[in-house]
Amino acid sequence: MSLNRHIAVIGGGLTGLSSAFHLSRRFPDIFITLFEKQHRLGGWVQSECVDVSPSQQMVLEAGPRTIRPNAKSILELVHLLGLKDSLITVPRTAAAARNRFLCIPEHEQIQSLPASLSSLVVSPFRSILLPAILREPFRQANRAHGSQDESFDSFMTRRFGKDLARTLGSALVHGIYAADSRKLSVRAAFPLLWEAEERGWGSVILGLLRSSQEEDLADYEMGDIPRNMNGVSVFSFRNGMSTLTDALKNYLVQQPNVKILSDTPVTSLDVSETKIQINQGMLKPTHVVSTIPLLALKSLLPSLPHLTANPSSSVTLINLVFSVPPNTFHPPGFGYLIPRPQDDYSLSMPGILGVIFDSCSLSSQDTPTTNNSFTKITVMLGGPHPLTEDHTRIPVVISHLEKHLGAKLPDPVLTRTHHHDKCIPTLTLGHVDRISELKEVLRRGVWRGRLEIIGAGVGGVSVADCVDAGKRVGSLW
Ligand SMILES: Cc1cc2nc3c(=O)[nH]c(=O)nc-3n(C[C@H](O)[C@H](O)[C@H](O)COP(=O)(O)OP(=O)(O)OC[C@H]3O[C@@H](n4cnc5c(N)ncnc54)[C@H](O)[C@@H]3O)c2cc1C
C-alpha cells in the first residue's frame, strides 16, 4: 500500500477497534481514522465496576462476558496488548463449567444438564438425549439434495429429532443469538455443524469425531498465552470485558498514524471512480472498513444489496445483586437457559431467555475474592419473546426466578436494567450466499475493493469472530 493512502474505519465497537489495531500494525505508515458516533468506544462491550458495600466491589457486564479458550484472535490481543495478568479463567472441572441447567417451560423448575456420559444415563433429559445421540450416527444421510442452507431447528430435527431440537437446540440459540432457532441459518450461525454433517457422510456426530485436531496456530501471535488456557472452559478479564476495548483504545491513541473521532457519526459515504468522501468531504479516504450494523449502513449506501435481509434481536439485560453469599438460592453452576415454549412465543410467557449465575461463573471479578457475601446474577429477556414494560419489572422477574429456582429470593441491593435495541443480528436462511453476493458487488462495482464490510452482522456474532474479522480486513490492500 502506498504512503498517500488513508483508511477510514466506521464504528468503534470491538470489530472497529480490532480492525484499526491490526491495520495500524500492518501499515504503520498509512493514516487510519476511526469514526464512532458515541462518546464511548466499545459498542456492546460495556463493563461497570460498582461498590456494593464499603468493602466490596463487583463488575457488572451489560454485554458480552465470557470467551471460549479456542478464541485465538482474542488470545492474540491478550498477548500483544499485555493483558495476561488481567485474565481470569474458569477451569473445566469447576462447578461453573460442569453444571448447566435448562428450565423447560412446562416443568417450571430448572433441571441439570448432563456433564458426562455417565451422568447422561441418570439425567432428567435422558429420554430426549440418549436416543437422539445413539441413533444419529446410524440415521441415513437426510440432507435434501442440493440444499444450500436450512434453519438450525430443521437441521437439529432432521438429525436428532424434534424434542432435542426444541429443548436443547432452541435454548442454545436463545443463549447465543437471542433468536428463534426456526429463523436462524445453520450454515451461517453454526458452520462447524453444517460442515461436520458433510464430513461425517451425513452424520454430525461422526463428522465432529473426524474433525481435524490440528489447529492453524501459526497465523496468530499468542506467545505463551495458550498455555494459560489448558483445561479452561471459558475466560474473561478481572475488570470485565471492557479491559479489552480499553486496551485497544489506549494502544490506538498512542499511534502517530491513528486518529479516533468519537462523537462523530458517519452521516454520508460517497464514492466515485476517483474518490471516496465521508461526511461531505470531511475525510477523503482511499479505503473504508465499515463495522456498523448493516441496517445502519443501508442509510449510507442504499444501493448495496442485502443490507436489510436480516432482522436483529432486542434484549433486556438485568443485573441483580443480593446481599447473600454465592450459591445460597441457586445451585453452583453457570446458569440456565429456557427453551422455546411448546406452543409459540406469546405475551403470557415470562419472556426470559436465560439466567447467568455470575458470582459462581466469574467470582474472581469481585473483590475481595474470598468471603464474598454478595451474589450477582444476570437475567436476559426478550429476543423472540414479545415484551411489555411489566415483563422487565424487577418484582415480576424475581417472582419468575423464584419459581425456576424453587427458592425464596431476598430483595436485591442493587439492580441495573439495560434495554439493548437490535443488538444481535439474526443470520437468516441464505445469509452466507447473500454475503458472497454483497462482497462480489464491492469487488467489481464502483467500489473496486476499496470498501470492506465486516462485523457481527456479516460473520459470526461472537467477540472472537468480530476480532478475527478485524484481523483479516484489508488483506488485499
Ligand atoms: C447483551 C449481549 C451479550 C453478549 N454476550 C456475548 C458473550 O458472552 N460472548 C461473545 O462472544 N459474544 C457476546 N455477544 C456478542 C458480541 O458482544 C457482539 O457481537 C460484538 O460486541 C459486536 O461488536 P461490533 O463491533 O461488530 O458491533 P457494535 O458493538 O455494535 O459496534 C458498532 C459501533 O458502531 C457505532 N456506529 C453505528 N453507526 C455509526 C455511524 N453511522 N458512524 C459511526 N459509528 C457508528 C456504534 O455506536 C457502535 O459503537 C453479546 C452481545 C450482546 C448484545
Coordinates of C-alpha atoms and ligand atoms in Angstrom, one line a residue, residues 10-16 35-38 40 42-45 62-67 264-267 291-293 296 300 315 317 380 420 423-424 455-456 460-464 466, ligand 1:
I10 CA -16.5 3.3 10.7
G11 CA -17.6 2.1 14.1
G12 CA -15.7 1.9 17.4
G13 CA -17.1 -1.4 18.7
L14 CA -14.9 -4.5 19.1
T15 CA -14.8 -5.0 15.3
G16 CA -13.8 -1.4 14.5
F35 CA -15.3 7.2 13.4
E36 CA -17.5 6.4 16.4
K37 CA -20.9 8.1 16.7
Q38 CA -21.0 7.8 20.5
R40 CA -17.8 6.0 24.5
G42 CA -16.6 -0.4 22.8
G43 CA -20.1 -0.8 21.3
W44 CA -21.9 -3.6 23.1
V45 CA -18.9 -4.3 25.3
A62 CA -24.1 -5.1 30.2
G63 CA -22.8 -7.0 27.1
P64 CA -20.5 -10.0 26.5
R65 CA -18.9 -11.6 29.5
T66 CA -17.2 -14.9 28.6
I67 CA -15.0 -16.2 25.8
T264 CA -18.6 11.7 15.2
P265 CA -21.2 9.7 13.3
V266 CA -20.6 9.0 9.6
T267 CA -23.7 10.5 8.0
T291 CA -18.2 -2.3 11.1
I292 CA -21.5 -0.7 11.8
P293 CA -24.8 -2.8 11.7
A296 CA -27.3 1.5 9.7
L300 CA -25.4 5.5 4.0
V315 CA -32.6 -7.9 24.5
L317 CA -30.5 -7.4 30.4
M380 CA -31.7 -11.9 29.8
H420 CA -30.4 -3.2 24.1
C423 CA -28.2 -5.7 19.5
I424 CA -27.7 -9.2 17.9
G455 CA -18.8 -7.0 12.0
A456 CA -21.4 -9.0 13.9
G460 CA -20.3 -14.7 13.4
V461 CA -21.5 -12.6 16.3
S462 CA -19.1 -13.8 19.0
V463 CA -16.4 -11.4 20.2
A464 CA -13.8 -13.8 18.7
C466 CA -15.6 -9.9 15.4
Ligands
LIG1 C1 -26.1 -8.5 25.6 C2 -25.1 -9.1 24.7 C3 -24.3 -10.2 25.3 C4 -23.3 -10.8 24.5 N1 -22.6 -11.8 25.1 C5 -21.6 -12.4 24.4 C6 -20.7 -13.3 25.0 O1 -20.8 -13.6 26.2 N2 -19.7 -13.8 24.3 C7 -19.5 -13.5 23.0 O2 -18.6 -14.0 22.3 N3 -20.3 -12.6 22.3 C8 -21.3 -12.0 23.0 N4 -22.1 -11.0 22.4 C9 -21.9 -10.7 21.0 C10 -20.8 -9.6 20.9 O3 -20.6 -8.9 22.0 C11 -21.1 -8.6 19.7 O4 -21.4 -9.3 18.6 C12 -19.9 -7.7 19.4 O5 -19.5 -7.0 20.6 C13 -20.3 -6.8 18.3 O6 -19.2 -5.9 18.0 P1 -19.2 -4.9 16.7 O7 -18.0 -4.0 16.8 O8 -19.3 -5.8 15.5 O9 -20.6 -4.1 16.8 P2 -21.0 -3.0 17.8 O10 -20.6 -3.3 19.2 O11 -22.5 -2.8 17.5 O12 -20.2 -1.7 17.4 C14 -20.6 -0.9 16.3 C15 -20.2 0.5 16.6 O13 -20.6 1.4 15.5 C16 -21.1 2.6 16.0 N5 -21.8 3.2 14.9 C17 -23.1 2.9 14.5 N6 -23.4 3.7 13.4 C18 -22.4 4.5 13.3 C19 -22.1 5.6 12.3 N7 -23.0 6.0 11.4 N8 -21.0 6.3 12.4 C20 -20.0 6.0 13.4 N9 -20.2 5.0 14.3 C21 -21.4 4.3 14.2 C22 -21.9 2.2 17.2 O14 -22.1 3.3 18.1 C23 -21.0 1.1 17.8 O15 -20.1 1.6 18.8 C24 -23.1 -10.4 23.2 C25 -23.8 -9.3 22.6 C26 -24.8 -8.7 23.4 C27 -25.6 -7.5 22.8

